[in-house]
Amino acid sequence: MRKPTESRQDLKNEANFKAFLEVMDETQKKVLFQLIADSERHKATIEEIANNLGIEIEKKSAEFEFKDRRFFNEIYKLEVSVRSLYEQMIYKFGNLLGEEVEKLKALLNDEEKHAKLVEKFVDKTLRIV
């Protein structure tokens, strides 16, 4: 039975995700689950930084849709974008962040690793980003 808070779209996304897991090779699964785990850790770190700086952040969530095998292209674009965001935050606000900047640098390093991990699954045309 469906949970009251689950929509048909939620169920469809979950079904699509499970279907993708079935066709992924073990390397892709390992990378995807590492990204999921790291994403949760990054979220907690950003929330901690904001809290330590006395900044209230608006929390938004978005569903990632698994429409076809090119979802690694979307993940790659996100990893590159977040890496760029962290770089800009460090460059523009590093002196204001104090010791919190080291946490951002660690996240930046993770994003660089993520982009490299995902890149091998990305369409060649996207790699020029």
N, CA and C of each residue as an Amber inpcrd file, in Angstrom:
protein
   387
   0.8400000  -1.1790000   0.0000000   0.0000000   0.0000000   0.0000000
   0.8890000   1.2480000   0.0000000   0.4500000   2.2460000  -0.6790000
   1.1890000   3.4860000  -0.8270000   1.1320000   4.3150000   0.4510000
   2.2880000   4.9310000   0.7980000   2.3120000   5.8470000   1.9350000
   1.5160000   7.0830000   1.5650000   0.8560000   7.7280000   2.5320000
   0.0340000   8.9130000   2.2360000   0.8180000  10.0490000   1.5770000
   2.1050000  10.1560000   1.8750000   2.8940000  11.2640000   1.3300000
   3.5110000  10.9400000  -0.0230000   3.3920000   9.7030000  -0.4800000
   3.9660000   9.3200000  -1.7630000   3.0030000   9.6210000  -2.9060000
   3.4920000  10.2990000  -3.8950000   2.6810000  10.5850000  -5.0750000
   2.9460000   9.5200000  -6.1320000   2.1540000   9.5700000  -7.1560000
   2.3900000   8.6610000  -8.2840000   3.7600000   8.9310000  -8.9020000
   4.1540000  10.2110000  -8.9460000   5.4680000  10.5610000  -9.4960000
   6.5870000   9.9590000  -8.6530000   6.4250000   9.9850000  -7.3180000
   7.4230000   9.3840000  -6.4350000   7.5790000   7.9020000  -6.7470000
   6.4650000   7.2360000  -6.8920000   6.4860000   5.8050000  -7.1820000
   7.1070000   5.5310000  -8.5500000   6.7920000   6.3950000  -9.5240000
   7.3650000   6.2410000 -10.8600000   8.8790000   6.4350000 -10.8150000
   9.3480000   7.4630000 -10.0990000  10.7890000   7.7020000  -9.9750000
  11.4900000   6.5370000  -9.2860000  10.8620000   6.0110000  -8.2450000
  11.4480000   4.8720000  -7.5470000  11.5200000   3.6560000  -8.4680000
  10.4740000   3.4180000  -9.2280000  10.4650000   2.2920000 -10.1680000
  11.5260000   2.4730000 -11.2400000  11.6490000   3.6980000 -11.7670000
  12.6750000   3.9710000 -12.7760000  14.0720000   3.7640000 -12.2070000
  14.2800000   4.2180000 -10.9720000  15.5800000   4.0490000 -10.3270000
  15.9210000   2.5660000 -10.1890000  14.9520000   1.7790000  -9.7360000
  15.1780000   0.3420000  -9.5810000  15.4680000  -0.3100000 -10.9290000
  14.7890000   0.1430000 -11.9630000  15.0300000  -0.4050000 -13.2980000
  16.4490000  -0.0760000 -13.7660000  16.9010000   1.1480000 -13.5030000
  18.2600000   1.5100000 -13.8870000  19.2970000   0.6950000 -13.1290000
  19.0190000   0.4160000 -11.8770000  19.9490000  -0.4070000 -11.1130000
  20.0950000  -1.7930000 -11.7260000  19.0050000  -2.2920000 -12.2980000
  19.0390000  -3.6100000 -12.9200000  19.9450000  -3.6550000 -14.1530000
  20.0130000  -2.5490000 -14.8940000  20.8040000  -2.5570000 -16.1290000
  22.2110000  -1.9750000 -15.9490000  22.4900000  -1.3980000 -14.7970000
  23.8180000  -0.8340000 -14.5400000  24.8230000  -1.9390000 -14.2580000
  26.0600000  -1.6820000 -14.6730000  27.0970000  -2.6170000 -14.2720000
  27.5310000  -2.2820000 -12.8470000  28.3290000  -3.1320000 -12.2640000
  28.7050000  -2.9690000 -10.8600000  29.5070000  -1.6890000 -10.6200000
  30.3200000  -1.2850000 -11.5770000  31.0990000  -0.0530000 -11.4290000
  30.1770000   1.1520000 -11.3720000  29.1850000   1.1960000 -12.2450000
  28.2320000   2.3050000 -12.2390000  27.4530000   2.3530000 -10.9360000
  27.0360000   1.1980000 -10.4460000  26.2980000   1.1460000  -9.1780000
  27.1630000   1.6680000  -8.0370000  28.4130000   1.2350000  -8.0130000
  29.3280000   1.6630000  -6.9500000  29.4900000   3.1820000  -6.9680000
  29.6680000   3.7480000  -8.1520000  29.8250000   5.2010000  -8.2870000
  28.5460000   5.9060000  -7.8580000  27.4030000   5.4390000  -8.3120000
  26.1350000   6.0730000  -7.9730000  25.8930000   6.0740000  -6.4650000
  26.1360000   4.9530000  -5.8250000  25.9060000   4.8940000  -4.3840000
  26.9240000   5.7150000  -3.6040000  28.1380000   5.8300000  -4.1220000
  29.1140000   6.7110000  -3.4810000  28.6430000   8.1630000  -3.5740000
  28.1320000   8.5500000  -4.7460000  27.6280000   9.9110000  -4.9300000
  26.4440000  10.1970000  -4.0060000  25.5660000   9.2320000  -3.8540000
  24.4120000   9.4100000  -2.9800000  24.8750000   9.6120000  -1.5360000
  25.7830000   8.7680000  -1.0790000  26.2870000   8.8760000   0.2980000
  27.0170000  10.1990000   0.5090000  27.8750000  10.5680000  -0.4460000
  28.6270000  11.8180000  -0.3310000  27.6950000  13.0250000  -0.3720000
  26.6440000  12.9360000  -1.1570000  25.6840000  14.0310000  -1.2490000
  25.0340000  14.2960000   0.1030000  24.6720000  13.2530000   0.8020000
  24.0720000  13.4070000   2.1340000  25.0830000  14.0100000   3.1120000
  26.3320000  13.5730000   3.0090000  27.3810000  14.1150000   3.8770000
  27.6260000  15.5860000   3.5590000  27.6310000  15.9220000   2.2620000
  27.8280000  17.3200000   1.8520000  26.6940000  18.2030000   2.3580000
  25.4890000  17.7050000   2.2660000  24.3210000  18.4550000   2.7500000
  24.4900000  18.7640000   4.2270000  24.8830000  17.7660000   5.0020000
  25.0780000  17.9630000   6.4370000  26.2050000  18.9610000   6.7070000
  27.2660000  18.9030000   5.9240000  28.3960000  19.8230000   6.0990000
  27.9890000  21.2530000   5.7840000  27.2490000  21.4550000   4.6950000
  26.7890000  22.7980000   4.3310000  25.8560000  23.3420000   5.4110000
  24.9610000  22.4970000   5.9160000  24.0680000  22.9220000   6.9960000
  24.8650000  23.2950000   8.2450000  25.9110000  22.5360000   8.5480000
  26.7660000  22.8200000   9.7090000  27.4910000  24.1550000   9.5330000
  28.0510000  24.3710000   8.3470000  28.7480000  25.6350000   8.0680000
  27.7820000  26.8040000   8.2360000  26.6160000  26.6920000   7.6330000
  25.6210000  27.7690000   7.7240000  25.2430000  28.0220000   9.1770000
  25.0070000  26.9620000   9.9230000  24.6390000  27.0870000  11.3350000
  25.7660000  27.7660000  12.1270000  27.0020000  27.3460000  11.8920000
  28.1470000  27.9310000  12.6020000  28.3310000  29.4080000  12.2730000
  27.9140000  29.8080000  11.0780000  28.0410000  31.2080000  10.6630000
  26.7810000  32.0170000  10.9830000  25.7890000  31.3470000  11.5440000
  24.5540000  32.0410000  11.8850000  23.6990000  32.3790000  10.6770000
  23.8240000  31.5710000   9.6470000  23.0780000  31.7910000   8.4070000
  21.9680000  30.7560000   8.3190000  20.7730000  31.2300000   8.0350000
  19.6570000  30.3100000   7.8320000  19.5310000  30.0490000   6.3340000
  19.5320000  28.7970000   5.9640000  19.4190000  28.4680000   4.5510000
  18.0560000  27.8510000   4.2740000  17.5580000  28.1760000   3.1120000
  16.2830000  27.6070000   2.6890000  16.5600000  26.2290000   2.1060000
  15.8740000  25.2480000   2.6210000  16.0840000  23.8830000   2.1550000
  15.0520000  23.5540000   1.1010000  15.5550000  23.1860000  -0.0540000
  14.6960000  22.7530000  -1.1460000  15.1470000  21.3670000  -1.5570000
  14.2090000  20.5900000  -1.9930000  14.5810000  19.2870000  -2.5230000
  13.9850000  19.1500000  -3.9140000  14.6760000  18.4040000  -4.6980000
  14.2150000  18.1640000  -6.0550000  14.3720000  16.6770000  -6.3530000
  13.5020000  16.1960000  -7.1480000  13.5750000  14.8050000  -7.5750000
  14.4830000  14.7050000  -8.7830000  15.3190000  13.6970000  -8.7730000
  16.1470000  13.4290000  -9.9400000  15.4270000  12.3720000 -10.7520000
  15.1670000  12.6700000 -12.0070000  14.4170000  11.7320000 -12.8350000
  15.3610000  10.8480000 -13.6450000  15.1180000   9.5680000 -13.5730000
  15.8920000   8.5870000 -14.3240000  15.1060000   8.2140000 -15.5740000
  15.2450000   9.0490000 -16.6070000  14.4750000   8.8260000 -17.8290000
  15.1820000   7.8730000 -18.7790000  16.4870000   7.9820000 -18.8640000
  17.2420000   7.1000000 -19.7400000  18.6630000   7.0070000 -19.2290000
  19.4810000   6.2670000 -19.9150000  20.8390000   5.9920000 -19.4510000
  21.7280000   7.2260000 -19.4400000  21.2610000   8.3270000 -20.0120000
  22.0830000   9.5320000 -20.0330000  22.0100000  10.3140000 -18.7250000
  21.4320000   9.7270000 -17.6960000  21.3350000  10.4520000 -16.4290000
  22.7170000  10.7580000 -15.8590000  23.7440000   9.9770000 -16.2380000
  25.0950000  10.3130000 -15.7970000  25.5440000  11.6510000 -16.3950000
  25.0090000  12.0030000 -17.5690000  25.3100000  13.3220000 -18.1450000
  24.8090000  14.4210000 -17.2080000  23.5970000  14.2530000 -16.6970000
  23.0150000  15.2390000 -15.7900000  23.7940000  15.3020000 -14.4800000
  24.1580000  14.1480000 -13.9810000  24.9450000  14.1130000 -12.7420000
  26.2750000  14.8250000 -12.9580000  26.9120000  14.5810000 -14.1010000
  28.1910000  15.2230000 -14.3980000  28.0480000  16.7430000 -14.4170000
  27.0030000  17.2330000 -15.0760000  26.7760000  18.6800000 -15.1280000
  26.5880000  19.2430000 -13.7190000  25.8530000  18.5320000 -12.8820000
  25.6480000  18.9720000 -11.4980000  26.9630000  18.9920000 -10.7250000
  27.7690000  17.9680000 -10.8830000  29.0550000  17.9050000 -10.1770000
  29.9550000  19.0710000 -10.5860000  30.0090000  19.3640000 -11.8700000
  30.8330000  20.4710000 -12.3610000  30.2900000  21.8110000 -11.8500000
  28.9780000  21.9560000 -11.8410000  28.3600000  23.1960000 -11.3510000
  28.6180000  23.4080000  -9.8660000  28.4600000  22.3560000  -9.0770000
  28.6770000  22.4740000  -7.6360000  30.1540000  22.7480000  -7.3500000
  31.0300000  22.0970000  -8.0990000  32.4670000  22.3680000  -7.9420000
  32.7520000  23.8420000  -8.1880000  32.1810000  24.3860000  -9.2350000
  32.3560000  25.8010000  -9.5570000  31.7830000  26.6930000  -8.4550000
  30.6300000  26.3220000  -7.9260000  30.0200000  27.0890000  -6.8330000
  30.9460000  27.1140000  -5.6200000  31.4730000  25.9640000  -5.2250000
  32.3830000  25.9180000  -4.0830000  33.6360000  26.7460000  -4.3430000
  34.1670000  26.6700000  -5.5620000  35.3490000  27.4800000  -5.9000000
  35.0580000  28.9660000  -5.7230000  33.9040000  29.4020000  -6.2150000
  33.5310000  30.8100000  -6.1060000  33.2990000  31.2200000  -4.6540000
  32.6920000  30.3540000  -3.8670000  32.4690000  30.6580000  -2.4540000
  33.7970000  30.8210000  -1.7260000  34.7350000  29.9470000  -2.0050000
  36.0470000  30.0220000  -1.3670000  36.7750000  31.2830000  -1.8190000
  36.7330000  31.5700000  -3.1160000  37.4230000  32.7390000  -3.6640000
  36.8390000  34.0450000  -3.1200000  35.5200000  34.1550000  -3.1310000
  34.8750000  35.4160000  -2.7630000  34.6700000  35.5900000  -1.2600000
  34.4930000  34.4990000  -0.5330000  34.1470000  34.6110000   0.8790000
  35.1210000  33.8880000   1.8110000  36.1900000  33.3620000   1.2570000
  37.1380000  32.5920000   2.0610000  37.6340000  33.3320000   3.2820000
  37.9220000  34.6220000   3.1350000  38.4310000  35.3930000   4.2770000
  37.3580000  35.6210000   5.3420000  36.0920000  35.5510000   4.9730000
  35.0010000  35.7240000   5.9350000  34.6030000  34.4080000   6.6130000
  34.9560000  33.3110000   5.9870000  34.5140000  32.0040000   6.4770000
  35.3750000  31.4570000   7.6160000  36.5460000  32.0200000   7.8020000
  37.4220000  31.5280000   8.8620000  37.7830000  30.0740000   8.6430000
  37.7240000  29.2970000   9.7180000  38.1030000  27.8830000   9.6210000
  37.0900000  27.0530000   8.8320000  35.9030000  27.6070000   8.6100000
  34.8810000  26.9030000   7.8180000  35.3300000  26.7100000   6.3740000
  36.2570000  27.5460000   5.9110000  36.7310000  27.4470000   4.5310000
  37.3890000  26.0870000   4.2790000  37.9960000  25.5130000   5.3030000
  38.6340000  24.2010000   5.1380000  37.5950000  23.1190000   4.8380000
  36.4360000  23.2400000   5.4310000  35.3510000  22.2900000   5.1420000
  34.9040000  22.4260000   3.6880000  34.8050000  23.6700000   3.2200000
  34.4260000  23.8930000   1.8180000  35.4940000  23.3570000   0.8670000
  36.7510000  23.5220000   1.2290000  37.8410000  22.9900000   0.3920000
  37.7510000  21.4700000   0.2920000  37.3820000  20.8180000   1.3970000
  37.2200000  19.3620000   1.3730000  36.0660000  18.9670000   0.4480000
  34.9700000  19.7390000   0.5050000  33.8470000  19.4640000  -0.3880000
  34.2460000  19.6910000  -1.8370000  35.0210000  20.7260000  -2.0910000
  35.5060000  21.0110000  -3.4380000  36.3290000  19.8400000  -3.9630000
  37.2100000  19.3100000  -3.1280000  38.0120000  18.1510000  -3.5410000
  37.1240000  16.9580000  -3.8680000  36.0870000  16.7570000  -3.0660000
  35.1430000  15.6640000  -3.3480000  34.4680000  15.8640000  -4.7010000
  34.0560000  17.0960000  -4.9810000  33.3690000  17.3610000  -6.2500000
  34.2940000  17.1120000  -7.4400000  35.5620000  17.4330000  -7.2920000
  36.5240000  17.1470000  -8.3600000  36.6270000  15.6430000  -8.5860000
  36.6710000  14.8810000  -7.4900000  36.7180000  13.4150000  -7.5930000
  35.4360000  12.8760000  -8.2180000  34.2990000  13.4380000  -7.8080000
  33.0130000  12.9850000  -8.3540000  32.9610000  13.1860000  -9.8660000
  33.3780000  14.3650000 -10.3190000  33.3500000  14.6500000 -11.7540000
  34.1960000  13.6360000 -12.5150000  35.3530000  13.2990000 -11.9690000
  36.2320000  12.3130000 -12.6250000  35.6080000  10.9250000 -12.6190000
  34.9520000  10.5700000 -11.5150000  34.2990000   9.2590000 -11.4400000
  33.1770000   9.1280000 -12.4630000  32.4000000  10.1750000 -12.6070000
  31.2200000  10.1440000 -13.4740000  31.6040000  10.3210000 -14.9390000
  32.6830000  11.0260000 -15.1890000  33.0680000  11.3750000 -16.5590000
  33.1510000  10.1600000 -17.4830000  33.5920000   9.0390000 -16.9710000
  33.7440000   7.8610000 -17.8310000  32.4080000   7.2980000 -18.3280000
  31.3030000   7.7270000 -17.7030000  29.9790000   7.2580000 -18.1130000
  29.2160000   8.3000000 -18.9400000  29.8670000   9.4100000 -19.2260000
  29.2190000  10.5390000 -19.8880000  29.4190000  10.4350000 -21.3980000
  28.3980000  10.8930000 -22.1450000  28.5310000  10.9600000 -23.6030000
  29.7350000  11.8110000 -23.9530000  30.4800000  11.4080000 -24.9410000
  31.6830000  12.1260000 -25.3330000  31.4190000  13.6010000 -25.6730000
  30.2700000  13.9130000 -26.2260000  29.9610000  15.2870000 -26.6020000
  29.8400000  16.2020000 -25.3860000  29.5170000  15.6520000 -24.2260000
  29.3500000  16.4690000 -23.0330000  30.6860000  16.7230000 -22.3310000
  31.6850000  15.9370000 -22.5940000  32.9410000  16.0410000 -21.8720000
  33.6820000  17.3450000 -22.1190000  33.2550000  18.1200000 -23.0900000
  33.9340000  19.3820000 -23.3640000  33.4900000  20.4940000 -22.4260000
  32.5150000  20.2080000 -21.5240000  31.9890000  21.2130000 -20.5880000
  33.1040000  21.7500000 -19.7170000
